[in-house]
Short mmCIF file of C-alpha atoms in Angstrom, two decimals:
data_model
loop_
_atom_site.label_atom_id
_atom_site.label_comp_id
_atom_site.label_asym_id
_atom_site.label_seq_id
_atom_site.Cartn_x
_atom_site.Cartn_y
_atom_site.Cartn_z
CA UNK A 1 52.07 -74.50 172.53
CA UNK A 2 54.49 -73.56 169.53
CA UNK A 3 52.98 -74.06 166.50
CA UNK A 4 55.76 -76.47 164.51
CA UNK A 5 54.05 -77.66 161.60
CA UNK A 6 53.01 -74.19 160.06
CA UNK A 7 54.96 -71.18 159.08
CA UNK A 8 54.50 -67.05 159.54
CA UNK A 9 53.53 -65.38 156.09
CA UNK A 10 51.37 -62.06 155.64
CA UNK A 11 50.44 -62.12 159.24
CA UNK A 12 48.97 -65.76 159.71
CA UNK A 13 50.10 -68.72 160.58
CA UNK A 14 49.49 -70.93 157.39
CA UNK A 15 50.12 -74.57 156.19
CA UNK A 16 52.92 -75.84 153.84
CA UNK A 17 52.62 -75.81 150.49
CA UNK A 18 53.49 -79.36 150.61
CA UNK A 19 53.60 -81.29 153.90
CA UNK A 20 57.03 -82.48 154.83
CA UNK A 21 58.65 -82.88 158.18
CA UNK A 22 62.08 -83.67 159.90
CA UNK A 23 62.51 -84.70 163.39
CA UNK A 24 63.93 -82.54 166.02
CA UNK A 25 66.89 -84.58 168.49
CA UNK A 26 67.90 -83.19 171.37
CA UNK A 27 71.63 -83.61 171.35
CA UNK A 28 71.85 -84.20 175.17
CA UNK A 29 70.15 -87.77 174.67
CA UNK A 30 69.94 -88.25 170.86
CA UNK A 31 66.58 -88.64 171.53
CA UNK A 32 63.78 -87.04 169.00
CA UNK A 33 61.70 -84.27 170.73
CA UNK A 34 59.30 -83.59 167.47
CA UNK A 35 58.88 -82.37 164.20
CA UNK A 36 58.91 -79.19 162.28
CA UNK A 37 57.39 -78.92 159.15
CA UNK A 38 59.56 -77.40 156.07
CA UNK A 39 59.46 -75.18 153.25
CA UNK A 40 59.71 -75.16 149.83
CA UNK A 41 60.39 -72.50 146.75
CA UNK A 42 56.49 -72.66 146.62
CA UNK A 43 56.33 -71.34 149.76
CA UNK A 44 59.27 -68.46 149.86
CA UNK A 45 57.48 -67.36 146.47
CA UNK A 46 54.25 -66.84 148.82
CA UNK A 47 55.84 -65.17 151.33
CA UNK A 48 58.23 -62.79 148.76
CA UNK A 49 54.70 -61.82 147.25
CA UNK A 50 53.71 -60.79 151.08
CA UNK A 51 56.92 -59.12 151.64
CA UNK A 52 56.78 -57.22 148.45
CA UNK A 53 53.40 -55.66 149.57
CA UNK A 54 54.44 -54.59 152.71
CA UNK A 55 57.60 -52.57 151.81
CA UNK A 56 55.56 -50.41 149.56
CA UNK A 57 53.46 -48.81 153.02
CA UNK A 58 56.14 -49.81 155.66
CA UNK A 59 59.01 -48.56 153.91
CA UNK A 60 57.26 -44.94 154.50
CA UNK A 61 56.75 -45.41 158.07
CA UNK A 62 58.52 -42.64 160.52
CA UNK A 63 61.27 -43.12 162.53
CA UNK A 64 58.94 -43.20 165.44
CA UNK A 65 56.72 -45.82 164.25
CA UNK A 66 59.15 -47.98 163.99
CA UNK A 67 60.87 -47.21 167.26
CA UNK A 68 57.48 -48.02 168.82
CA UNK A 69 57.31 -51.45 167.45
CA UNK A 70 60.95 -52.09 168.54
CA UNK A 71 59.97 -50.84 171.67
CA UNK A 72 56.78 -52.92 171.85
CA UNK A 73 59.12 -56.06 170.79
CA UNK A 74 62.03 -55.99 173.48
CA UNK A 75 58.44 -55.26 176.06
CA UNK A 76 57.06 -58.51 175.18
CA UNK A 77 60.64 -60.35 174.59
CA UNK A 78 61.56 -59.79 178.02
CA UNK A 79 58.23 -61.91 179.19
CA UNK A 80 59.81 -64.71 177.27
CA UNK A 81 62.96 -64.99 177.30
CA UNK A 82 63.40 -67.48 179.53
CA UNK A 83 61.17 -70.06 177.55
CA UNK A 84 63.77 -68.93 174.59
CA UNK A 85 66.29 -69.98 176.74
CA UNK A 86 64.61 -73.38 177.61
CA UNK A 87 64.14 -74.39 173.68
CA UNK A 88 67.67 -73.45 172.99
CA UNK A 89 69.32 -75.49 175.74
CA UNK A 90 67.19 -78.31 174.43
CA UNK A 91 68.14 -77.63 171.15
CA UNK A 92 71.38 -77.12 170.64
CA UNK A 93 72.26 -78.59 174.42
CA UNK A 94 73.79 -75.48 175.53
CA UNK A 95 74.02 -75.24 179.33
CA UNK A 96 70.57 -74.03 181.04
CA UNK A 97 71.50 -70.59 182.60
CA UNK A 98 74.04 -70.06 179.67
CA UNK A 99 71.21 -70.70 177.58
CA UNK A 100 68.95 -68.05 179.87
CA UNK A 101 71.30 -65.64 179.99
CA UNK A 102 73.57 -65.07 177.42
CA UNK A 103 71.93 -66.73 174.98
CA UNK A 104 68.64 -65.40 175.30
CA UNK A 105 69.73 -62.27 176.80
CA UNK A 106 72.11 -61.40 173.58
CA UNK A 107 68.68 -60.81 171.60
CA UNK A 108 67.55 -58.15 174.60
CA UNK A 109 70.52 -56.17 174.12
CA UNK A 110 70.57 -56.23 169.83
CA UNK A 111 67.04 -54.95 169.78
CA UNK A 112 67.88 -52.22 172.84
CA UNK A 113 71.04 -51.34 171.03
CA UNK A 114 68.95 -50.93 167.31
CA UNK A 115 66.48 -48.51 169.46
CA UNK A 116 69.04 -46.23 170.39
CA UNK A 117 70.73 -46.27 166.56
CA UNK A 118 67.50 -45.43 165.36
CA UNK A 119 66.41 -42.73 167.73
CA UNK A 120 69.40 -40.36 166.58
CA UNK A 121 70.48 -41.58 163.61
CA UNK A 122 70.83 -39.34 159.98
CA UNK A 123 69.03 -40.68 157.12
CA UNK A 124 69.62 -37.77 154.99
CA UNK A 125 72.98 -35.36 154.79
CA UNK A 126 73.40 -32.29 152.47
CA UNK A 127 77.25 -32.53 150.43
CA UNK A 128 76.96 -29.31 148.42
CA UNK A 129 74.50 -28.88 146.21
CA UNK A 130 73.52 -32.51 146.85
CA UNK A 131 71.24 -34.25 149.42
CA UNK A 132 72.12 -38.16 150.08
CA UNK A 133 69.51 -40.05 151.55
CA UNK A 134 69.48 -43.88 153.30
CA UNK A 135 66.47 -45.56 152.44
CA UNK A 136 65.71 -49.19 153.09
CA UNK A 137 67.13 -52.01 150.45
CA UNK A 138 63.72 -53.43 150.10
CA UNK A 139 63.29 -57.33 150.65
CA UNK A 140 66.00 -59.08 152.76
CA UNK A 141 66.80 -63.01 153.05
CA UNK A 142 67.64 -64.05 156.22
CA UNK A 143 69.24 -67.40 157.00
CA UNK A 144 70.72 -67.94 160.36
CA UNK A 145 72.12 -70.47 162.20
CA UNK A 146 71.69 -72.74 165.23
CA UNK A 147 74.71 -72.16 167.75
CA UNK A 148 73.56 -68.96 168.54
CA UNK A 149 70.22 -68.89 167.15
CA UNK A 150 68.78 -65.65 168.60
CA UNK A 151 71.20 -63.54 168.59
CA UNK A 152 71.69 -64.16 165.06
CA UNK A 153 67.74 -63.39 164.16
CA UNK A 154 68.08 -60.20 166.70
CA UNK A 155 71.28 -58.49 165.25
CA UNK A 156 69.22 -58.88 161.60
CA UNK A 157 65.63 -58.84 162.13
CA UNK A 158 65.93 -55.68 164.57
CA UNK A 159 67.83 -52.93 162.64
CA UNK A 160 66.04 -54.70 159.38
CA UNK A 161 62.77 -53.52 160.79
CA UNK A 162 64.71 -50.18 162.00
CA UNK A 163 65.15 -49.22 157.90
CA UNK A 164 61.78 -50.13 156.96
CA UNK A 165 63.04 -53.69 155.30
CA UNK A 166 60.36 -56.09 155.32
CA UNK A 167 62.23 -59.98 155.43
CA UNK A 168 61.24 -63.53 155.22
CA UNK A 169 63.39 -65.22 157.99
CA UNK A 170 64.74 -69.30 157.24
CA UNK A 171 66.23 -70.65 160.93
CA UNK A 172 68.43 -72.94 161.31
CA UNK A 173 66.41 -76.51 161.23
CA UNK A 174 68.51 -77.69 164.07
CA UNK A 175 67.38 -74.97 166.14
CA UNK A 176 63.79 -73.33 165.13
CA UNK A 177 61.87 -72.80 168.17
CA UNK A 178 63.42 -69.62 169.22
CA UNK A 179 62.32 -68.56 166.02
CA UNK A 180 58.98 -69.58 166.02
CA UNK A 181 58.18 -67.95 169.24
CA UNK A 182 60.11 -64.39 167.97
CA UNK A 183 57.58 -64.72 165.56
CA UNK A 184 54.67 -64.95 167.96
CA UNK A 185 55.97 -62.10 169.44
CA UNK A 186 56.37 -59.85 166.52
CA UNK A 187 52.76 -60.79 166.25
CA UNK A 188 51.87 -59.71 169.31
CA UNK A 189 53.95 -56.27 169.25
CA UNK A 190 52.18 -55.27 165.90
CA UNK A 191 54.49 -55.46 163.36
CA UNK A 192 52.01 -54.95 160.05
CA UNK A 193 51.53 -58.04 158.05
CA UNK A 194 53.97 -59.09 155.59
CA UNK A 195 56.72 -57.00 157.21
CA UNK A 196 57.88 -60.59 158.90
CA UNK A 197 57.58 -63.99 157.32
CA UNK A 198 59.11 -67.14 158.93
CA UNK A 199 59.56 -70.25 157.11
CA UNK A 200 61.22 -73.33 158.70
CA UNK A 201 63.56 -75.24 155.71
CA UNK A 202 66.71 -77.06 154.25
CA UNK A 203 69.43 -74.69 152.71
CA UNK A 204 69.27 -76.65 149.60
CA UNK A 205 65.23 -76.10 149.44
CA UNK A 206 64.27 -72.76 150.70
CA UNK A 207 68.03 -71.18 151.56
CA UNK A 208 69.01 -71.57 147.43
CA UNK A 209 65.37 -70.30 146.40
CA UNK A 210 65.70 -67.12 148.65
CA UNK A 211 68.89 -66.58 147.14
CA UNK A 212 68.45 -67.13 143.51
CA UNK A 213 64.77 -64.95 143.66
CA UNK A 214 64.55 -62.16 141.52
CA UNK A 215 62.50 -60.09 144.26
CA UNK A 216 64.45 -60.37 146.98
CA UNK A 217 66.94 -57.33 147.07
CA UNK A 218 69.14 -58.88 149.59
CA UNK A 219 70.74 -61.96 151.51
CA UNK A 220 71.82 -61.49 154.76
CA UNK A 221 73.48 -65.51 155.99
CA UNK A 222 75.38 -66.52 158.95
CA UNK A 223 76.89 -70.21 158.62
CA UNK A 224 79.42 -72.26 157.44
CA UNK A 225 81.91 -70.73 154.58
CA UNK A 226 81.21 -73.31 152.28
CA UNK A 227 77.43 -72.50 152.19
CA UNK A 228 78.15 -68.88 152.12
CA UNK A 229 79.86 -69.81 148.65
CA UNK A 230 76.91 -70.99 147.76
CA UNK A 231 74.38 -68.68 148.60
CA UNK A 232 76.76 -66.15 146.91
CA UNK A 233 76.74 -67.74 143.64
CA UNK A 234 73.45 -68.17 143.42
CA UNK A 235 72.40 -64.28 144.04
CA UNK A 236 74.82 -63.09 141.85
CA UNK A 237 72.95 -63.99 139.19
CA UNK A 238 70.28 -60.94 140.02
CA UNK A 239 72.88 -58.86 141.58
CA UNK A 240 71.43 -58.41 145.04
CA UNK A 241 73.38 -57.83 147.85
CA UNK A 242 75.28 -60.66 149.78
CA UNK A 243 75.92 -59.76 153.72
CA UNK A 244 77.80 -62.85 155.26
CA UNK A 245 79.11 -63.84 158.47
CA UNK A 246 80.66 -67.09 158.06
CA UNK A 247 83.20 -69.44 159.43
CA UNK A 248 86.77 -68.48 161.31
CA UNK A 249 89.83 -70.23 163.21
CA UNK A 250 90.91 -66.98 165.03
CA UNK A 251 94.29 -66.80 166.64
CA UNK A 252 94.72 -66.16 170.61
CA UNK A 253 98.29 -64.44 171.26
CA UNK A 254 99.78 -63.73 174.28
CA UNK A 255 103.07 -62.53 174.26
CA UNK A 256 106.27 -63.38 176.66
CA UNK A 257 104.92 -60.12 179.17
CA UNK A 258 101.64 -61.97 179.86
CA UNK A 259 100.11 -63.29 183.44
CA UNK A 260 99.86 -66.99 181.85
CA UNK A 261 97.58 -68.40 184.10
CA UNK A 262 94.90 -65.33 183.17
CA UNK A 263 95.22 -65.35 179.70
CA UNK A 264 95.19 -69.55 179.38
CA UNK A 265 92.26 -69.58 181.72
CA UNK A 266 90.33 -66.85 179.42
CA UNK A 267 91.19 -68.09 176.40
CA UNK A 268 90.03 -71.72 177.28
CA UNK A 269 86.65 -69.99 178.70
CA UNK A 270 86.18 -68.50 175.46
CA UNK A 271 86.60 -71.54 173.66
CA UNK A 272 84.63 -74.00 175.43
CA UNK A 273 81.60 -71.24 175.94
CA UNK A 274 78.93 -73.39 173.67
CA UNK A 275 81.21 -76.32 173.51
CA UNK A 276 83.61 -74.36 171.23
CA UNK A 277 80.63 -74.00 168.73
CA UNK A 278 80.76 -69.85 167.73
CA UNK A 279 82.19 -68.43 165.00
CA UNK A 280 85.11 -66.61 166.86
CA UNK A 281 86.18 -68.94 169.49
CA UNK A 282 89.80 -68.59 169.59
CA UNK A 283 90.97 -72.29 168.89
CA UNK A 284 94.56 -71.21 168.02
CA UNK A 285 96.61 -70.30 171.05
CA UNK A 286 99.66 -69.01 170.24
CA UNK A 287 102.62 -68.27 172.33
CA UNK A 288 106.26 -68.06 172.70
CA UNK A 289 108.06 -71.23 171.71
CA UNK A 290 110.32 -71.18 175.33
CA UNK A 291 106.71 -71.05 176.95
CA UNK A 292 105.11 -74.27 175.22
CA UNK A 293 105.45 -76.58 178.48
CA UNK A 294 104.47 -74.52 180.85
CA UNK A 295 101.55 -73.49 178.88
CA UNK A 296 100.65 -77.05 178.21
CA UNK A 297 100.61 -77.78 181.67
CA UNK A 298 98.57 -74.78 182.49
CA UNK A 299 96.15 -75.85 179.70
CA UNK A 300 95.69 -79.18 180.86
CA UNK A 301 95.02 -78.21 184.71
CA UNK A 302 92.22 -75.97 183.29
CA UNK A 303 90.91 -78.16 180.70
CA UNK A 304 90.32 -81.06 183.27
CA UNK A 305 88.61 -79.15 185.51
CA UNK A 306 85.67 -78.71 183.42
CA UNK A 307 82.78 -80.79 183.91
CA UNK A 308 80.44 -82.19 181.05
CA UNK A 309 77.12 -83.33 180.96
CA UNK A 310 73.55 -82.51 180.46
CA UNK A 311 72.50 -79.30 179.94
CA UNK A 312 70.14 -79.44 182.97
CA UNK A 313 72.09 -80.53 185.64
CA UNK A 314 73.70 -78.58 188.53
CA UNK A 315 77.47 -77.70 187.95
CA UNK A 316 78.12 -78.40 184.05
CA UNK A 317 80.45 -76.42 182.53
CA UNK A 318 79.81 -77.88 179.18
CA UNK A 319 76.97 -79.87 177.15
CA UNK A 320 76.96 -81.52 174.40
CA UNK A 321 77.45 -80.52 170.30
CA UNK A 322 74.44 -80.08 168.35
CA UNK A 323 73.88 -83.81 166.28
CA UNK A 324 75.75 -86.24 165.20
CA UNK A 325 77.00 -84.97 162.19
CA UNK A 326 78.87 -82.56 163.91
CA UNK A 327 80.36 -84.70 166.82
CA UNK A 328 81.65 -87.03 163.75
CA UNK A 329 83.48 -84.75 162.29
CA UNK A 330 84.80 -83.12 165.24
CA UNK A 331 86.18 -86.84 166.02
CA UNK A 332 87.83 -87.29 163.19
CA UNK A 333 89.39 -84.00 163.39
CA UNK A 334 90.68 -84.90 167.00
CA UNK A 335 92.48 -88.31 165.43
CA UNK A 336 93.89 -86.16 162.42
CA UNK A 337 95.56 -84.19 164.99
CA UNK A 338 97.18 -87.75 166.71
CA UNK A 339 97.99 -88.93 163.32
CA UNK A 340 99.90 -85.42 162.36
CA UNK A 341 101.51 -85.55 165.32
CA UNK A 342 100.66 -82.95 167.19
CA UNK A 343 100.97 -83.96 171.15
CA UNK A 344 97.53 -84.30 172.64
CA UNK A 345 97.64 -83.26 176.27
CA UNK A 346 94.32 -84.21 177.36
CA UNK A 347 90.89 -85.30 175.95
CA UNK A 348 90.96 -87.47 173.02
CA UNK A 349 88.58 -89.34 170.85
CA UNK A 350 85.67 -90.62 172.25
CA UNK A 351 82.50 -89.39 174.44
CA UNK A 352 83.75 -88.08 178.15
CA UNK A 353 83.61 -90.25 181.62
CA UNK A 354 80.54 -90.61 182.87
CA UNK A 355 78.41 -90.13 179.50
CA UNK A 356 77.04 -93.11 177.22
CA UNK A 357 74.86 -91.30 174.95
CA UNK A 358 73.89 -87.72 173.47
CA UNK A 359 76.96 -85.75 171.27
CA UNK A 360 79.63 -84.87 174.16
CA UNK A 361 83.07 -83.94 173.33
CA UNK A 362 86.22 -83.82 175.82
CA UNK A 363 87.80 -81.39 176.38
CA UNK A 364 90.90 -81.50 174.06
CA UNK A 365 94.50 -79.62 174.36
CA UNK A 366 97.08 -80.02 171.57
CA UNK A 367 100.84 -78.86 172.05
CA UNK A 368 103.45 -78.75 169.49
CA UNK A 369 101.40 -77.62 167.40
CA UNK A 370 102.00 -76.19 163.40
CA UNK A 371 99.97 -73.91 161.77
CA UNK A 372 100.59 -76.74 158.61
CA UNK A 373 98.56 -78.94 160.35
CA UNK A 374 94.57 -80.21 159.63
CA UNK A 375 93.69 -79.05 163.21
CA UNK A 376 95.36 -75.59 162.53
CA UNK A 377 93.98 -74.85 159.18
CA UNK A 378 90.30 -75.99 159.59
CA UNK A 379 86.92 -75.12 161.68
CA UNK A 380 86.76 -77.86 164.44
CA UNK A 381 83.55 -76.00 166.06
CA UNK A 382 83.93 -77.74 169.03
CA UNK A 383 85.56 -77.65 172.19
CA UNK A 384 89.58 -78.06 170.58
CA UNK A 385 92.60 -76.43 171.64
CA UNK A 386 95.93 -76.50 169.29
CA UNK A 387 98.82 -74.43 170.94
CA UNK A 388 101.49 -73.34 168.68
CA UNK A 389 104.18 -71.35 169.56
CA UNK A 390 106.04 -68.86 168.29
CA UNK A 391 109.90 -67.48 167.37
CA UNK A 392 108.97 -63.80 168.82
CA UNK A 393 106.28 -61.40 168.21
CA UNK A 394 106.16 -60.77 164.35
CA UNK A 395 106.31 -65.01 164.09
CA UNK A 396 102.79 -64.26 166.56
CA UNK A 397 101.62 -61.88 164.10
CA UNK A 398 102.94 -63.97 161.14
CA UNK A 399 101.30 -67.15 162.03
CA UNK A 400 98.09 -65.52 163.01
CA UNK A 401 97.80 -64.31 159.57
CA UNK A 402 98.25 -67.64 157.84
CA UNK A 403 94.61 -68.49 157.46
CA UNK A 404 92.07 -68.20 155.09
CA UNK A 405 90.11 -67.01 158.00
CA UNK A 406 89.57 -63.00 159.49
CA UNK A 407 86.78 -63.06 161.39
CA UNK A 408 88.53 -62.32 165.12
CA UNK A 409 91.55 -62.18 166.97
CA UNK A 410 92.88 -61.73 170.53
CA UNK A 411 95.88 -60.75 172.41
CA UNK A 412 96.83 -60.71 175.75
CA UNK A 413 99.94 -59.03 176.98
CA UNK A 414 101.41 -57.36 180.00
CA UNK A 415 100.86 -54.16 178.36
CA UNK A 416 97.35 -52.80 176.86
CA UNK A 417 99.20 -50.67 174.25
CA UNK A 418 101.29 -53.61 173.44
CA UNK A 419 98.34 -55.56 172.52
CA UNK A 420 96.64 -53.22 170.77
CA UNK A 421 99.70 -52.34 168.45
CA UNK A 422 99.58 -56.30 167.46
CA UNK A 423 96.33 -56.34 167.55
CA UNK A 424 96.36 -53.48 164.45
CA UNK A 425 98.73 -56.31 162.61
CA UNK A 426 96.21 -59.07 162.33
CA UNK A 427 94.02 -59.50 159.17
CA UNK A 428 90.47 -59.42 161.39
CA UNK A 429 87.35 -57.88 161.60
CA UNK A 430 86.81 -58.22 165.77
CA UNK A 431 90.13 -58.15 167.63
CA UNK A 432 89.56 -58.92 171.78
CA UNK A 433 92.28 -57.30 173.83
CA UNK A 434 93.40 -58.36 177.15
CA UNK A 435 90.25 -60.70 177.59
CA UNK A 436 87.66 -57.85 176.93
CA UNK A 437 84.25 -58.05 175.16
CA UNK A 438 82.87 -56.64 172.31
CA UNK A 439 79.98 -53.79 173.06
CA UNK A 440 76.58 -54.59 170.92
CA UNK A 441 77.05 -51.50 169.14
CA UNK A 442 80.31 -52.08 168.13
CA UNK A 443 80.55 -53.78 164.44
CA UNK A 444 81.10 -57.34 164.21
CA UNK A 445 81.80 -59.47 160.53
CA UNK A 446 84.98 -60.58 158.93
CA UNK A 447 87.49 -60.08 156.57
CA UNK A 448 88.47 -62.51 153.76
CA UNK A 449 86.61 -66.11 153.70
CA UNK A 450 84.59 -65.10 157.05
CA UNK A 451 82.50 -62.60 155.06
CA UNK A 452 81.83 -59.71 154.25
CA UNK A 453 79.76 -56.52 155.81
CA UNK A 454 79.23 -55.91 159.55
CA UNK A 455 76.53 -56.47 161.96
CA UNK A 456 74.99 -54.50 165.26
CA UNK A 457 75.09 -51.08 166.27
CA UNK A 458 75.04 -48.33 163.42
CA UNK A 459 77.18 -50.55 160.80
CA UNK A 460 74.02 -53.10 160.92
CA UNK A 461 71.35 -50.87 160.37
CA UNK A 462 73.37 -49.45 157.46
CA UNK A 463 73.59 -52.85 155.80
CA UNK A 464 70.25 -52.87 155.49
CA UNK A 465 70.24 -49.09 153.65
CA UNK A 466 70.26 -48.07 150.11
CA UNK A 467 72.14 -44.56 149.10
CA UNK A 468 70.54 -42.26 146.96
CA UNK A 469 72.02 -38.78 145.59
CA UNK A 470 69.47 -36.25 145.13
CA UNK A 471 71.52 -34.05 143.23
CA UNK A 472 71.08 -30.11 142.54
CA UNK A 473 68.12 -30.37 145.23
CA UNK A 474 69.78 -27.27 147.21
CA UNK A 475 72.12 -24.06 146.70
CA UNK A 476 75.78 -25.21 147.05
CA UNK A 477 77.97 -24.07 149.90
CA UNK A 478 79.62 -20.87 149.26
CA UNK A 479 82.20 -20.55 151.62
#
């Protein structure tokens, strides 16, 4: 049974501070599955005191201690993933085997990547008379979110405990199971106490007091942009490092050389994984202006063909969105497209055929699309489509580029070198070519408003490092 109603600090489970709940819905019936207790500054100041502690000894652990627990941690994940998977399908209503496998199985391959970074990686390198040395930040933040809820604790908590950071960990309310049983099995794989501290929470409540706290030497959040605003304000005012990976509307491109049906078909894929809800789904297709029929119509044939429901039964493509909040404003994004007259081509307002209650979205094209528009401009995070075309290939580039947003791009042409020369024009920190993947230890993060610093692989154990000159420590190259 996970334990709900108390949180992880200096190797215990322990009670609030003060007792205070919130209900957990499952978005696939709006029904309430239970409670979780949450936090409160009282509590993060507990578990900063615990963290503190334990960076003094762990921080001075060897490279092979830590590998060990790593090790010892993907060992014991693997015997749970698939309950993982089961509380994040209920959760967040993501389809069961995506749930299984991709969802759960992202954390498998973060915490197998951050193994393979550590075993060979440099924390000291002699420039001249000097000898630099990475040593861990100290006490780290984390606040992550719930549409992918594991990965997101993975790709930090792994390469966090790969430096020697200890961290106090705040999941997303929406989704905290997964977290709760990561916990368990840090536990179990013998992290030390106080190295890992888990308290469930509101942003406003224990989000802002992990930020503003003098002894925590860094934030690292993954949300919404407007939160990341405020998280960053309120550490700047002890100067601690902000790492962010926030929101995005990244562009899809595929030029006039393109097999059409391939890259409509991936692109829509992409999109609707998750019912639209990650960070990089490419909700802006963009493609020649002569095309913008034919594309619709491709579009629309694809779109319809996907089938939504709940999460458990046989042959959904899609499930719902997380709560209600977010299917409102989804909604009313949908009908600010109709009112700016952009030409919806299928789906629409309203929950899909054959559903009556829980947070489902249709499936929604829009053609004719400007990159002026509400739809264009802003995060739908849900399963939204608006196709804009294009003069030529600098107008692709051009109009991909008109957004506050840099967190991913993609471009699919009838040439790889093609794509990857426009894919070197757009203003992004991920950039998917020809409907490939991104490897786990490749960096991922943003430019502009969708953050700052970079996650998995090499670059996110270095986010977690400190650089130190030890100067004069050696006799200088003579050569």
């Amino acid at each position: 049974m996970v334990n709900r109603m108390q949180f992880y600090i200096d190797g215990a489970w322990v009670d609030p501070a003060i007792m205070k709940t919130t209900p957990i819905v499952t978005p696939a019936s709006a029904e309430e599955m239970y409670e979780i207790a949450l936090g409160s500054k009282a509590d993060v100041d507990k578990a900063v005191i615990a963290a503190r502690r334990a960076f003094a000894s762990f921080s001075r652990t060897t490279r092979e201690q830590r590998m060990s627990i790593l090790q010892n941690i993907l060992e014991i994940y693997k015997t749970r993933a698939k309950e993982i998977g089961d509380s994040i399908s209920d959760e967040i209503g993501a389809p069961l085997a995506m749930a299984e496998q991709k969802q759960a199985g992202s954390a498998i391959a973060h915490v197998a990547t951050t193994i393979d970074v550590l075993k060979n990686y440099s924390f000291e390198e002699r420039i001249d008379s000097t000898i630099v040395v990475r040593e861990p930040i100290g006490v780290v933040g984390m606040v992550t979110p719930w549409n992918w809820p594991i990965n997101q604790i993975a790709c930090k908590v792994a390469p966090a405990l790969a430096a020697g950071c200890t961290m106090i960990l705040k999941p997303s309310e929406f989704a905290p199971t997964c977290a709760l049983i990561f916990a368990e099995i840090l536990h179990e794989a013998g992290v030390p106490k106080g190295v890992f501290n888990l308290i469930n929470g509101l942003g406003p409540d224990v989000g802002a007091a992990m930020s503003e706290h003098p002894n925590i030497d860094m934030i690292s959040f993954t949300g919404s942009t407007r939160a990341g605003i405020d998280v960053a304000r309120r550490a700047a005012y002890t100067i601690k490092r902000v790492s962010q990976e926030l929101g995005g509307k990244s562009p899809y491109i595929v030029l006039e050389d393109a097999d059409f049906e391939k890259a409509i078909s991936k692109c829509i894929a992409t999109l609707f994984q998750n019912s639209g809800q990650s960070c990089d789904a490419p909700s802006r297709l963009i493609v020649p202006k002569s095309k913008m029929a034919e594309v619709a119509n491709i579009a629309k044939t694809i779109a319809d063909g996907y089938r939504v429901g709940h999460p458990r039964a046989a042959g959904i493509h899609m499930g719902p969105v997380v709560h209600r909040g977010q299917w409102e404003k989804i909604q009313a994004l949908i009908q600010r497209g109709i009112d700016e007259g952009a030409r919806l081509v299928t789906g629409g307002p309203g929950l899909p055929e054959g559903t009556n209650k829980g947070f489902y979205v249709r499936p929604t094209i829009f053609a004719d699309v400007t990159n002026e528009m509400t739809i264009a401009r802003e995060e739908i995070f849900g399963p939204v489509l608006a196709i804009i075309g294009a003069a030529d290939e600098d107008d692709a580039v051009r109009i991909a580029n008109d957004t506050p947003y840099g967190l991913a791009g993609y471009v699919f042409s009838g040439s790889t070198e093609r794509a990857r020369n426009v894919a070197r024009l757009i203003r992004a920190g991920t950039i998917y070519l020809q409907g490939g993947s991104l490897d786990s230890s490749a960096p991922f993060g943003g430019y502009k408003q969708s953050g700052n610093g970079r996650e998995w692989g090499r670059f996110g154990l270095e986010d977690y490092l400190e650089v130190k000159s030890l100067a004069g420590s050696v006799e200088p190259n003579r050569s």
